[in-house]
PDB file of C-alpha atoms in Angstrom:
ATOM      1  CA  MET A 802       0.846 -16.405 -20.392  1.00 47.00           C
ATOM      2  CA  PRO A 803       1.544 -14.990 -17.247  1.00 57.00           C
ATOM      3  CA  GLU A 804      -0.277 -16.929 -14.846  1.00 88.00           C
ATOM      4  CA  VAL A 805      -1.585 -14.217 -12.190  1.00 97.00           C
ATOM      5  CA  THR A 806      -4.391 -11.973 -13.535  1.00 98.00           C
ATOM      6  CA  LEU A 807      -3.936  -8.273 -11.818  1.00 98.00           C
ATOM      7  CA  LEU A 808      -7.040  -6.693 -11.854  1.00 98.00           C
ATOM      8  CA  VAL A 809      -6.613  -2.613 -12.368  1.00 98.00           C
ATOM      9  CA  LEU A 810      -9.788   0.244 -11.309  1.00 98.00           C
ATOM     10  CA  ASP A 811      -8.356   2.393 -13.716  1.00 96.00           C
ATOM     11  CA  ASP A 812      -8.387   6.451 -12.680  1.00 94.00           C
ATOM     12  CA  ASP A 813      -7.160   9.221 -15.310  1.00 95.00           C
ATOM     13  CA  PRO A 814      -3.985   9.109 -15.668  1.00 96.00           C
ATOM     14  CA  PRO A 815      -3.759   4.915 -15.581  1.00 96.00           C
ATOM     15  CA  PRO A 816      -0.843   3.533 -14.188  1.00 98.00           C
ATOM     16  CA  ARG A 817       2.988   2.683 -15.403  1.00 97.00           C
ATOM     17  CA  LEU A 818       2.759  -0.761 -14.846  1.00 98.00           C
ATOM     18  CA  GLY A 819       5.348  -1.411 -17.809  1.00 97.00           C
ATOM     19  CA  ALA A 820       7.811  -3.585 -15.353  1.00 98.00           C
ATOM     20  CA  LEU A 821       5.078  -5.888 -15.081  1.00 97.00           C
ATOM     21  CA  THR A 822       5.321  -7.001 -18.773  1.00 96.00           C
ATOM     22  CA  GLY A 823       5.429 -10.450 -18.766  1.00 95.00           C
ATOM     23  CA  ARG A 824       4.693 -10.728 -14.607  1.00 97.00           C
ATOM     24  CA  ALA A 825       1.102 -10.620 -14.489  1.00 97.00           C
ATOM     25  CA  ARG A 826      -2.098 -10.410 -17.409  1.00 97.00           C
ATOM     26  CA  ILE A 827      -3.180  -7.015 -16.621  1.00 97.00           C
ATOM     27  CA  VAL A 828      -6.760  -6.164 -16.910  1.00 98.00           C
ATOM     28  CA  HIS A 829      -8.368  -2.994 -16.710  1.00 97.00           C
ATOM     29  CA  ALA A 830     -11.398  -2.083 -14.901  1.00 98.00           C
ATOM     30  CA  ASP A 831     -14.319   0.763 -14.296  1.00 97.00           C
ATOM     31  CA  GLU A 832     -16.690   0.957 -11.929  1.00 96.00           C
ATOM     32  CA  SER A 833     -19.402  -0.998 -14.257  1.00 97.00           C
ATOM     33  CA  THR A 834     -17.089  -3.415 -15.071  1.00 98.00           C
ATOM     34  CA  LEU A 835     -15.376  -4.373 -11.724  1.00 98.00           C
ATOM     35  CA  ALA A 836     -18.314  -6.885 -10.002  1.00 98.00           C
ATOM     36  CA  GLY A 837     -18.046  -8.902 -13.403  1.00 98.00           C
ATOM     37  CA  LEU A 838     -14.253  -9.081 -13.117  1.00 98.00           C
ATOM     38  CA  LEU A 839     -12.706  -9.224  -9.602  1.00 98.00           C
ATOM     39  CA  PRO A 840     -13.527 -13.477  -9.136  1.00 98.00           C
ATOM     40  CA  SER A 841     -10.580 -13.520 -12.042  1.00 97.00           C
ATOM     41  CA  ALA A 842      -8.256 -11.810 -10.303  1.00 98.00           C
ATOM     42  CA  ASP A 843      -5.399 -12.757  -8.125  1.00 98.00           C
ATOM     43  CA  VAL A 844      -4.615  -9.185  -6.875  1.00 98.00           C
ATOM     44  CA  LEU A 845      -6.637  -5.755  -7.482  1.00 98.00           C
ATOM     45  CA  LEU A 846      -4.658  -2.283  -7.779  1.00 98.00           C
ATOM     46  CA  VAL A 847      -7.161   0.252  -6.539  1.00 98.00           C
ATOM     47  CA  TRP A 848      -5.561   2.906  -8.870  1.00 98.00           C
ATOM     48  CA  ASP A 849      -9.507   5.271  -8.563  1.00 98.00           C
ATOM     49  CA  PHE A 850      -9.012   5.451  -4.628  1.00 96.00           C
ATOM     50  CA  LEU A 851     -11.885   7.819  -4.766  1.00 94.00           C
ATOM     51  CA  SER A 852     -14.117   5.474  -5.957  1.00 96.00           C
ATOM     52  CA  ASP A 853     -16.497   2.860  -3.262  1.00 96.00           C
ATOM     53  CA  ALA A 854     -16.574   0.889  -6.837  1.00 98.00           C
ATOM     54  CA  VAL A 855     -14.517  -1.928  -4.147  1.00 98.00           C
ATOM     55  CA  ARG A 856     -17.124  -0.988  -1.616  1.00 97.00           C
ATOM     56  CA  ARG A 857     -19.788  -1.851  -3.994  1.00 97.00           C
ATOM     57  CA  ALA A 858     -18.886  -4.932  -5.959  1.00 98.00           C
ATOM     58  CA  TRP A 859     -16.558  -6.676  -3.129  1.00 98.00           C
ATOM     59  CA  PRO A 860     -19.902  -8.872  -1.141  1.00 97.00           C
ATOM     60  CA  GLY A 861     -20.931 -10.632  -4.807  1.00 92.00           C
ATOM     61  CA  GLU A 862     -20.229 -14.116  -5.526  1.00 93.00           C
ATOM     62  CA  GLY A 863     -17.246 -15.975  -6.620  1.00 96.00           C
ATOM     63  CA  PRO A 864     -13.599 -15.651  -5.077  1.00 98.00           C
ATOM     64  CA  ARG A 865     -12.046 -12.220  -4.647  1.00 98.00           C
ATOM     65  CA  PRO A 866      -8.643 -11.411  -4.924  1.00 98.00           C
ATOM     66  CA  ARG A 867      -5.829 -12.742  -2.647  1.00 98.00           C
ATOM     67  CA  TRP A 868      -4.246  -9.374  -2.578  1.00 98.00           C
ATOM     68  CA  VAL A 869      -5.428  -5.927  -2.409  1.00 98.00           C
ATOM     69  CA  HIS A 870      -3.117  -2.697  -2.716  1.00 98.00           C
ATOM     70  CA  THR A 871      -4.947   0.946  -2.310  1.00 98.00           C
ATOM     71  CA  ALA A 872      -3.138   4.055  -4.397  1.00 98.00           C
ATOM     72  CA  SER A 873      -3.837   6.132  -1.243  1.00 97.00           C
ATOM     73  CA  ALA A 874      -2.611   6.174   2.832  1.00 95.00           C
ATOM     74  CA  GLY A 875      -6.793   5.538   3.633  1.00 94.00           C
ATOM     75  CA  VAL A 876      -8.697   2.459   2.866  1.00 96.00           C
ATOM     76  CA  ASP A 877     -12.149   3.860   4.022  1.00 95.00           C
ATOM     77  CA  ARG A 878     -13.178   3.841   0.472  1.00 95.00           C
ATOM     78  CA  LEU A 879     -12.950   0.616  -0.421  1.00 96.00           C
ATOM     79  CA  MET A 880     -13.325  -0.768   3.519  1.00 95.00           C
ATOM     80  CA  CYS A 881     -16.888  -3.412   3.458  1.00 96.00           C
ATOM     81  CA  PRO A 882     -17.512  -5.636   6.086  1.00 96.00           C
ATOM     82  CA  GLU A 883     -17.168  -9.216   3.367  1.00 97.00           C
ATOM     83  CA  LEU A 884     -13.544  -7.928   2.900  1.00 98.00           C
ATOM     84  CA  ALA A 885     -12.967  -7.361   7.083  1.00 97.00           C
ATOM     85  CA  GLU A 886     -13.497 -10.927   7.364  1.00 97.00           C
ATOM     86  CA  SER A 887     -11.687 -12.502   4.788  1.00 97.00           C
ATOM     87  CA  ASP A 888      -8.683 -13.051   3.959  1.00 97.00           C
ATOM     88  CA  THR A 889      -7.765 -11.032   1.711  1.00 98.00           C
ATOM     89  CA  VAL A 890      -4.519  -9.004   2.701  1.00 98.00           C
ATOM     90  CA  VAL A 891      -4.881  -5.289   1.938  1.00 98.00           C
ATOM     91  CA  THR A 892      -2.288  -3.126   1.680  1.00 98.00           C
ATOM     92  CA  ASN A 893      -2.002   0.648   1.208  1.00 98.00           C
ATOM     93  CA  ALA A 894       0.251   3.686  -0.098  1.00 98.00           C
ATOM     94  CA  ARG A 895       1.818   5.091   3.573  1.00 97.00           C
ATOM     95  CA  GLY A 896       5.303   6.555   2.829  1.00 96.00           C
ATOM     96  CA  VAL A 897       4.163   8.759  -0.526  1.00 98.00           C
ATOM     97  CA  PHE A 898       2.367  11.413   0.766  1.00 98.00           C
ATOM     98  CA  ASP A 899       3.641  12.344   5.168  1.00 97.00           C
ATOM     99  CA  GLN A 900       6.147  14.522   3.909  1.00 98.00           C
ATOM    100  CA  PRO A 901       4.466  16.498   1.391  1.00 98.00           C
ATOM    101  CA  ILE A 902       1.439  16.502   3.227  1.00 98.00           C
ATOM    102  CA  ALA A 903       3.779  17.901   6.193  1.00 98.00           C
ATOM    103  CA  GLU A 904       4.920  20.126   4.397  1.00 98.00           C
ATOM    104  CA  TYR A 905       1.445  21.574   3.134  1.00 98.00           C
ATOM    105  CA  VAL A 906       0.089  21.424   6.978  1.00 99.00           C
ATOM    106  CA  ALA A 907       3.269  23.870   7.305  1.00 98.00           C
ATOM    107  CA  GLY A 908       2.349  26.763   3.748  1.00 98.00           C
ATOM    108  CA  LEU A 909      -0.571  27.029   5.866  1.00 98.00           C
ATOM    109  CA  VAL A 910      -0.234  27.094   8.965  1.00 98.00           C
ATOM    110  CA  LEU A 911       2.611  30.515   7.633  1.00 98.00           C
ATOM    111  CA  ALA A 912      -0.083  31.336   5.417  1.00 98.00           C
ATOM    112  CA  MET A 913      -2.914  32.058   8.130  1.00 98.00           C
ATOM    113  CA  ALA A 914      -0.031  33.340  10.786  1.00 98.00           C
ATOM    114  CA  LYS A 915       1.354  35.800   8.123  1.00 98.00           C
ATOM    115  CA  ASP A 916      -1.959  36.681   6.849  1.00 98.00           C
ATOM    116  CA  LEU A 917      -1.094  35.704   3.609  1.00 98.00           C
ATOM    117  CA  PRO A 918      -5.283  35.555   2.050  1.00 97.00           C
ATOM    118  CA  ARG A 919      -5.732  38.525   3.074  1.00 98.00           C
ATOM    119  CA  THR A 920      -2.013  40.403   1.446  1.00 98.00           C
ATOM    120  CA  LEU A 921      -3.376  38.306  -1.734  1.00 98.00           C
ATOM    121  CA  ALA A 922      -6.871  40.028  -1.619  1.00 97.00           C
ATOM    122  CA  LEU A 923      -5.837  42.954  -1.448  1.00 98.00           C
ATOM    123  CA  GLN A 924      -3.279  43.087  -3.715  1.00 98.00           C
ATOM    124  CA  GLY A 925      -6.637  41.750  -6.597  1.00 98.00           C
ATOM    125  CA  GLU A 926      -7.901  45.115  -4.995  1.00 98.00           C
ATOM    126  CA  ARG A 927      -4.389  47.464  -5.915  1.00 98.00           C
ATOM    127  CA  VAL A 928      -4.781  48.104  -1.374  1.00 98.00           C
ATOM    128  CA  TRP A 929      -1.958  49.366  -0.041  1.00 98.00           C
ATOM    129  CA  ARG A 930      -2.751  48.433   3.543  1.00 98.00           C
ATOM    130  CA  HIS A 931       0.243  48.253   6.725  1.00 98.00           C
ATOM    131  CA  ARG A 932      -0.631  45.010   9.561  1.00 98.00           C
ATOM    132  CA  GLU A 933       0.827  42.930  11.643  1.00 98.00           C
ATOM    133  CA  THR A 934       0.938  39.263  11.166  1.00 98.00           C
ATOM    134  CA  GLN A 935       2.019  36.793  14.034  1.00 98.00           C
ATOM    135  CA  ARG A 936       4.838  35.495  14.823  1.00 98.00           C
ATOM    136  CA  VAL A 937       4.817  31.382  14.146  1.00 98.00           C
ATOM    137  CA  SER A 938       7.575  29.905  16.504  1.00 98.00           C
ATOM    138  CA  GLY A 939       6.370  29.032  19.899  1.00 98.00           C
ATOM    139  CA  THR A 940       2.820  28.893  18.946  1.00 98.00           C
ATOM    140  CA  ARG A 941       2.076  25.526  20.297  1.00 98.00           C
ATOM    141  CA  ALA A 942       0.167  22.768  17.701  1.00 99.00           C
ATOM    142  CA  CYS A 943      -2.283  19.544  18.706  1.00 99.00           C
ATOM    143  CA  VAL A 944      -1.614  17.176  15.470  1.00 98.00           C
ATOM    144  CA  VAL A 945      -4.212  14.493  15.441  1.00 98.00           C
ATOM    145  CA  GLY A 946      -3.141  11.717  14.052  1.00 97.00           C
ATOM    146  CA  SER A 947      -0.211   9.343  15.190  1.00 97.00           C
ATOM    147  CA  GLY A 948       1.234   7.427  12.085  1.00 96.00           C
ATOM    148  CA  PRO A 949       3.473   8.579   9.312  1.00 96.00           C
ATOM    149  CA  ILE A 950       1.816  11.464   8.047  1.00 97.00           C
ATOM    150  CA  GLY A 951       1.145  12.825  11.925  1.00 98.00           C
ATOM    151  CA  ARG A 952       4.460  12.658  12.310  1.00 98.00           C
ATOM    152  CA  ALA A 953       6.026  14.204   9.556  1.00 98.00           C
ATOM    153  CA  ILE A 954       3.787  16.997   9.728  1.00 98.00           C
ATOM    154  CA  ALA A 955       4.972  16.898  13.833  1.00 98.00           C
ATOM    155  CA  ALA A 956       8.697  16.915  12.799  1.00 98.00           C
ATOM    156  CA  THR A 957       8.065  20.171  10.058  1.00 98.00           C
ATOM    157  CA  LEU A 958       6.232  22.075  12.918  1.00 98.00           C
ATOM    158  CA  LYS A 959       8.895  21.468  15.384  1.00 98.00           C
ATOM    159  CA  ALA A 960      11.833  22.895  12.470  1.00 98.00           C
ATOM    160  CA  LEU A 961       9.442  25.724  12.249  1.00 98.00           C
ATOM    161  CA  GLY A 962       9.921  26.586  16.650  1.00 98.00           C
ATOM    162  CA  VAL A 963       6.411  24.956  16.732  1.00 98.00           C
ATOM    163  CA  THR A 964       5.646  23.080  20.673  1.00 98.00           C
ATOM    164  CA  THR A 965       4.423  19.946  19.131  1.00 98.00           C
ATOM    165  CA  ALA A 966       1.878  17.527  21.013  1.00 98.00           C
ATOM    166  CA  LEU A 967       0.945  14.355  19.150  1.00 98.00           C
ATOM    167  CA  VAL A 968      -2.528  12.345  20.064  1.00 98.00           C
ATOM    168  CA  GLY A 969      -2.683   9.380  18.920  1.00 97.00           C
ATOM    169  CA  ARG A 970      -4.569   5.544  19.187  1.00 94.00           C
ATOM    170  CA  THR A 971      -3.095   5.106  22.511  1.00 94.00           C
ATOM    171  CA  ALA A 972      -0.812   6.498  24.807  1.00 97.00           C
ATOM    172  CA  ARG A 973       3.489   5.544  24.743  1.00 96.00           C
ATOM    173  CA  PRO A 974       6.214   7.533  24.543  1.00 96.00           C
ATOM    174  CA  GLY A 975       5.703  10.545  22.617  1.00 96.00           C
ATOM    175  CA  VAL A 976       2.397   9.882  22.166  1.00 98.00           C
ATOM    176  CA  HIS A 977      -0.704  10.875  24.230  1.00 98.00           C
ATOM    177  CA  GLY A 978      -3.408   9.492  24.180  1.00 97.00           C
ATOM    178  CA  PRO A 979      -6.919  10.585  23.775  1.00 97.00           C
ATOM    179  CA  ALA A 980      -7.405  10.984  27.267  1.00 97.00           C
ATOM    180  CA  ASP A 981      -5.095  13.965  27.094  1.00 98.00           C
ATOM    181  CA  LEU A 982      -6.618  15.642  24.045  1.00 98.00           C
ATOM    182  CA  GLY A 983      -8.755  18.157  25.463  1.00 97.00           C
ATOM    183  CA  ARG A 984      -6.105  19.132  27.688  1.00 98.00           C
ATOM    184  CA  LEU A 985      -3.508  19.282  24.923  1.00 98.00           C
ATOM    185  CA  VAL A 986      -6.433  21.686  22.534  1.00 98.00           C
ATOM    186  CA  THR A 987      -7.694  23.976  25.170  1.00 98.00           C
ATOM    187  CA  ARG A 988      -3.445  25.457  24.833  1.00 98.00           C
ATOM    188  CA  ALA A 989      -2.826  24.655  21.291  1.00 98.00           C
ATOM    189  CA  ASP A 990      -3.074  27.644  18.445  1.00 99.00           C
ATOM    190  CA  TRP A 991      -3.218  25.239  15.888  1.00 99.00           C
ATOM    191  CA  VAL A 992      -5.364  22.016  15.265  1.00 99.00           C
ATOM    192  CA  VAL A 993      -4.131  19.680  12.932  1.00 99.00           C
ATOM    193  CA  CYS A 994      -6.384  16.482  12.238  1.00 98.00           C
ATOM    194  CA  ALA A 995      -4.424  13.424  10.151  1.00 98.00           C
ATOM    195  CA  ALA A 996      -6.222  10.995  11.981  1.00 97.00           C
ATOM    196  CA  PRO A 997      -7.575   7.907   9.688  1.00 95.00           C
ATOM    197  CA  LEU A 998     -11.873   7.767   9.308  1.00 95.00           C
ATOM    198  CA  THR A 999     -12.957   4.905  11.775  1.00 93.00           C
ATOM    199  CA  ASP A1000     -15.540   4.519  13.473  1.00 92.00           C
ATOM    200  CA  ASP A1001     -14.864   6.377  16.778  1.00 93.00           C
ATOM    201  CA  THR A1002     -12.854   9.093  15.049  1.00 96.00           C
ATOM    202  CA  ARG A1003     -15.422  10.124  12.800  1.00 97.00           C
ATOM    203  CA  GLY A1004     -17.189  13.188  13.331  1.00 98.00           C
ATOM    204  CA  MET A1005     -15.148  13.484  15.953  1.00 98.00           C
ATOM    205  CA  PHE A1006     -14.432  17.108  15.288  1.00 98.00           C
ATOM    206  CA  ASP A1007     -17.564  18.834  16.694  1.00 98.00           C
ATOM    207  CA  ALA A1008     -19.093  21.939  18.226  1.00 98.00           C
ATOM    208  CA  ARG A1009     -18.466  20.788  21.134  1.00 98.00           C
ATOM    209  CA  PHE A1010     -14.469  20.152  20.334  1.00 98.00           C
ATOM    210  CA  PHE A1011     -14.838  23.379  18.810  1.00 98.00           C
ATOM    211  CA  GLY A1012     -15.460  25.534  21.560  1.00 98.00           C
ATOM    212  CA  MET A1013     -12.664  23.611  24.157  1.00 98.00           C
ATOM    213  CA  MET A1014     -10.370  25.443  21.476  1.00 98.00           C
ATOM    214  CA  GLN A1015      -8.918  29.108  22.046  1.00 98.00           C
ATOM    215  CA  PRO A1016     -10.527  31.686  19.861  1.00 98.00           C
ATOM    216  CA  SER A1017      -7.156  32.608  18.505  1.00 98.00           C
ATOM    217  CA  ALA A1018      -6.746  29.447  17.405  1.00 98.00           C
ATOM    218  CA  ARG A1019      -7.189  27.769  14.134  1.00 99.00           C
ATOM    219  CA  PHE A1020      -8.200  24.365  12.880  1.00 99.00           C
ATOM    220  CA  ILE A1021      -5.953  22.318   9.858  1.00 99.00           C
ATOM    221  CA  ASN A1022      -7.579  18.892   8.479  1.00 98.00           C
ATOM    222  CA  VAL A1023      -5.795  17.150   5.962  1.00 98.00           C
ATOM    223  CA  GLY A1024      -7.061  13.621   7.295  1.00 98.00           C
ATOM    224  CA  ARG A1025     -10.475  12.496   6.188  1.00 97.00           C
ATOM    225  CA  GLY A1026     -13.571  14.768   6.121  1.00 98.00           C
ATOM    226  CA  GLN A1027     -15.820  13.056   7.028  1.00 98.00           C
ATOM    227  CA  LEU A1028     -13.858  13.276  10.228  1.00 98.00           C
ATOM    228  CA  VAL A1029     -15.729  16.687  10.428  1.00 98.00           C
ATOM    229  CA  VAL A1030     -19.231  18.152  11.487  1.00 98.00           C
ATOM    230  CA  GLU A1031     -18.801  20.139   8.649  1.00 98.00           C
ATOM    231  CA  ASP A1032     -21.701  22.860   9.378  1.00 97.00           C
ATOM    232  CA  ASP A1033     -20.198  22.654  13.353  1.00 98.00           C
ATOM    233  CA  LEU A1034     -17.148  24.499  12.093  1.00 98.00           C
ATOM    234  CA  ALA A1035     -19.185  26.709  10.278  1.00 98.00           C
ATOM    235  CA  GLU A1036     -20.811  27.964  12.652  1.00 98.00           C
ATOM    236  CA  ALA A1037     -17.707  28.197  14.915  1.00 98.00           C
ATOM    237  CA  LEU A1038     -16.035  30.146  11.968  1.00 98.00           C
ATOM    238  CA  ALA A1039     -19.119  32.856  12.010  1.00 97.00           C
ATOM    239  CA  LYS A1040     -19.091  32.946  15.590  1.00 98.00           C
ATOM    240  CA  HIS A1041     -15.475  33.351  16.138  1.00 98.00           C
ATOM    241  CA  TRP A1042     -15.155  30.210  18.496  1.00 98.00           C
ATOM    242  CA  ILE A1043     -11.944  29.524  16.569  1.00 98.00           C
ATOM    243  CA  ALA A1044      -9.541  32.187  14.013  1.00 98.00           C
ATOM    244  CA  GLY A1045      -9.995  30.585  11.005  1.00 98.00           C
ATOM    245  CA  ALA A1046      -9.877  27.486   9.276  1.00 98.00           C
ATOM    246  CA  ALA A1047      -8.357  25.589   6.385  1.00 99.00           C
ATOM    247  CA  LEU A1048     -10.091  21.742   5.201  1.00 98.00           C
ATOM    248  CA  ASP A1049      -8.099  20.110   2.424  1.00 98.00           C
ATOM    249  CA  VAL A1050     -10.725  17.490   2.490  1.00 98.00           C
ATOM    250  CA  PHE A1051     -14.443  17.146   2.766  1.00 98.00           C
ATOM    251  CA  GLU A1052     -17.466  15.099   3.400  1.00 97.00           C
ATOM    252  CA  HIS A1053     -18.482  14.863  -0.437  1.00 96.00           C
ATOM    253  CA  GLU A1054     -15.861  16.110  -2.844  1.00 96.00           C
ATOM    254  CA  PRO A1055     -15.999  17.729  -4.975  1.00 96.00           C
ATOM    255  CA  LEU A1056     -17.262  20.335  -2.793  1.00 98.00           C
ATOM    256  CA  PRO A1057     -20.986  21.270  -3.932  1.00 97.00           C
ATOM    257  CA  ALA A1058     -20.563  25.065  -5.277  1.00 97.00           C
ATOM    258  CA  ASP A1059     -23.652  25.049  -2.719  1.00 96.00           C
ATOM    259  CA  SER A1060     -21.702  24.063   0.435  1.00 96.00           C
ATOM    260  CA  ALA A1061     -21.630  27.371   2.950  1.00 94.00           C
ATOM    261  CA  LEU A1062     -18.710  26.339   3.191  1.00 97.00           C
ATOM    262  CA  TRP A1063     -16.836  27.686   0.482  1.00 98.00           C
ATOM    263  CA  ASP A1064     -18.573  31.822   2.885  1.00 96.00           C
ATOM    264  CA  ALA A1065     -17.193  30.806   5.578  1.00 98.00           C
ATOM    265  CA  PRO A1066     -15.157  33.038   7.479  1.00 98.00           C
ATOM    266  CA  GLY A1067     -10.914  32.825   7.590  1.00 98.00           C
ATOM    267  CA  LEU A1068     -11.850  29.154   5.537  1.00 98.00           C
ATOM    268  CA  ILE A1069      -9.018  28.085   3.457  1.00 98.00           C
ATOM    269  CA  VAL A1070     -10.172  25.767   0.697  1.00 98.00           C
ATOM    270  CA  SER A1071      -8.411  23.114  -0.694  1.00 98.00           C
ATOM    271  CA  PRO A1072      -9.251  20.105  -3.128  1.00 98.00           C
ATOM    272  CA  HIS A1073      -8.303  17.351  -1.794  1.00 97.00           C
ATOM    273  CA  MET A1074      -4.202  18.041  -2.689  1.00 98.00           C
ATOM    274  CA  SER A1075      -2.296  17.982   0.575  1.00 98.00           C
ATOM    275  CA  GLY A1076      -0.473  14.738  -0.826  1.00 98.00           C
ATOM    276  CA  ASP A1077       0.229  15.767  -5.127  1.00 97.00           C
ATOM    277  CA  THR A1078       3.251  17.078  -5.836  1.00 98.00           C
ATOM    278  CA  VAL A1079       4.400  16.338  -8.773  1.00 98.00           C
ATOM    279  CA  GLY A1080       5.822  13.219  -9.669  1.00 98.00           C
ATOM    280  CA  TRP A1081       3.016  11.396  -7.205  1.00 98.00           C
ATOM    281  CA  ARG A1082       1.429   9.100  -9.380  1.00 98.00           C
ATOM    282  CA  ASP A1083       4.327   7.946 -11.081  1.00 98.00           C
ATOM    283  CA  GLU A1084       5.472   6.828  -7.395  1.00 98.00           C
ATOM    284  CA  LEU A1085       2.707   5.103  -5.847  1.00 98.00           C
ATOM    285  CA  ALA A1086       2.774   3.088  -9.339  1.00 98.00           C
ATOM    286  CA  ARG A1087       6.499   2.216  -8.150  1.00 98.00           C
ATOM    287  CA  GLN A1088       5.815   1.701  -4.804  1.00 98.00           C
ATOM    288  CA  PHE A1089       3.082  -0.814  -6.304  1.00 98.00           C
ATOM    289  CA  VAL A1090       5.438  -2.937  -8.682  1.00 98.00           C
ATOM    290  CA  GLU A1091       8.162  -3.240  -5.477  1.00 98.00           C
ATOM    291  CA  PHE A1092       5.348  -4.590  -3.642  1.00 98.00           C
ATOM    292  CA  TYR A1093       4.243  -6.759  -6.118  1.00 98.00           C
ATOM    293  CA  GLY A1094       8.172  -8.099  -6.200  1.00 98.00           C
ATOM    294  CA  LYS A1095       7.649  -9.075  -2.511  1.00 98.00           C
ATOM    295  CA  TRP A1096       4.181 -10.402  -3.102  1.00 98.00           C
ATOM    296  CA  GLU A1097       5.969 -12.677  -6.597  1.00 97.00           C
ATOM    297  CA  SER A1098       8.633 -14.126  -4.413  1.00 97.00           C
ATOM    298  CA  GLY A1099       6.259 -15.082  -1.581  1.00 97.00           C
ATOM    299  CA  GLU A1100       8.122 -11.756   0.657  1.00 98.00           C
ATOM    300  CA  PRO A1101       6.023 -10.335   3.063  1.00 98.00           C
ATOM    301  CA  LEU A1102       4.478  -7.480   2.173  1.00 98.00           C
ATOM    302  CA  PRO A1103       4.958  -4.353   3.700  1.00 98.00           C
ATOM    303  CA  ASN A1104       2.316  -2.022   4.888  1.00 98.00           C
ATOM    304  CA  VAL A1105      -0.631  -4.061   5.566  1.00 98.00           C
ATOM    305  CA  VAL A1106      -3.619  -2.629   6.218  1.00 98.00           C
ATOM    306  CA  ASP A1107      -5.507  -3.993   9.779  1.00 97.00           C
ATOM    307  CA  LYS A1108      -8.878  -4.216   8.314  1.00 96.00           C
ATOM    308  CA  LYS A1109     -11.301  -3.837  11.491  1.00 93.00           C
ATOM    309  CA  ARG A1110      -9.180  -0.776  12.380  1.00 93.00           C
ATOM    310  CA  GLY A1111      -8.963   0.301   9.316  1.00 93.00           C
ATOM    311  CA  TYR A1112      -4.734   1.685   9.301  1.00 94.00           C
ATOM    312  CA  VAL A1113      -1.245   0.313   9.253  1.00 95.00           C
ATOM    313  CA  PRO A1114      -0.813  -0.636  12.838  1.00 91.00           C
ATOM    314  CA  GLY A1115       2.290   0.045  15.064  1.00 71.00           C
ATOM    315  CA  HIS A1116       2.534   3.456  15.057  1.00 53.00           C
TER     316      HIS A1116
END
């Protein structure tokens, strides 16, 4: 019997971990059983990365896993003070979602510039109405978040001819610091949020921020819902402070049926799907198996999260 116990916080469908047969004793947990199983686990795979179960269960009694891997880019759903202060190594799924999300953002930019939502609506009404649309090439974008996802978005938008500025936590070659954000936002046609959720970024996109944007500009969020003050965005759209927006993430998911965002003018709502392309779950499982091999052999783990900052540093 393998000595290593791998605990999986499951989701449906569960991960394909056949490659670990004979290498680990795999135990499956859900939100109700996780707390009782944590003390016996050496490794925890957070497959259900939309669950808050780890954050609730971690402060309990007994030993804790030496390594936690989440099948997501963000770690805000699992992080708690006790985990942040522990010796447990936390890794994430950086690299899996970068290009799919970048393509999704590019699709949103093109859809809004070319007025595709209205075209589809008019088609449904059998109405022939000629319009002029916006040229994308030559516009400006400000991408907030300089990690791999933000960099992939910037590169993809540049391929469309968009002049793109990247804003990160600190200024460095090719990346603007927070001090430049206001200046860049006032000139941008597209403001794209791909930032991690931290104490510093929570609620950063508020009424003041939307008030700085051009009336012709659009806002896109593929980061975390809690980065945006949603009531402020709804008001900015209603008052035409900005021309439109697209949200793929929300403070509460699924988005409640009575949310005002469903009816906000010029808003595209999508159900947290920007990184989920065909085969994405298998890619996440393969990445974890690769990481497990490194952990098993004592090699340094990739994608190690700075638990105080809430993301993988150095990017």
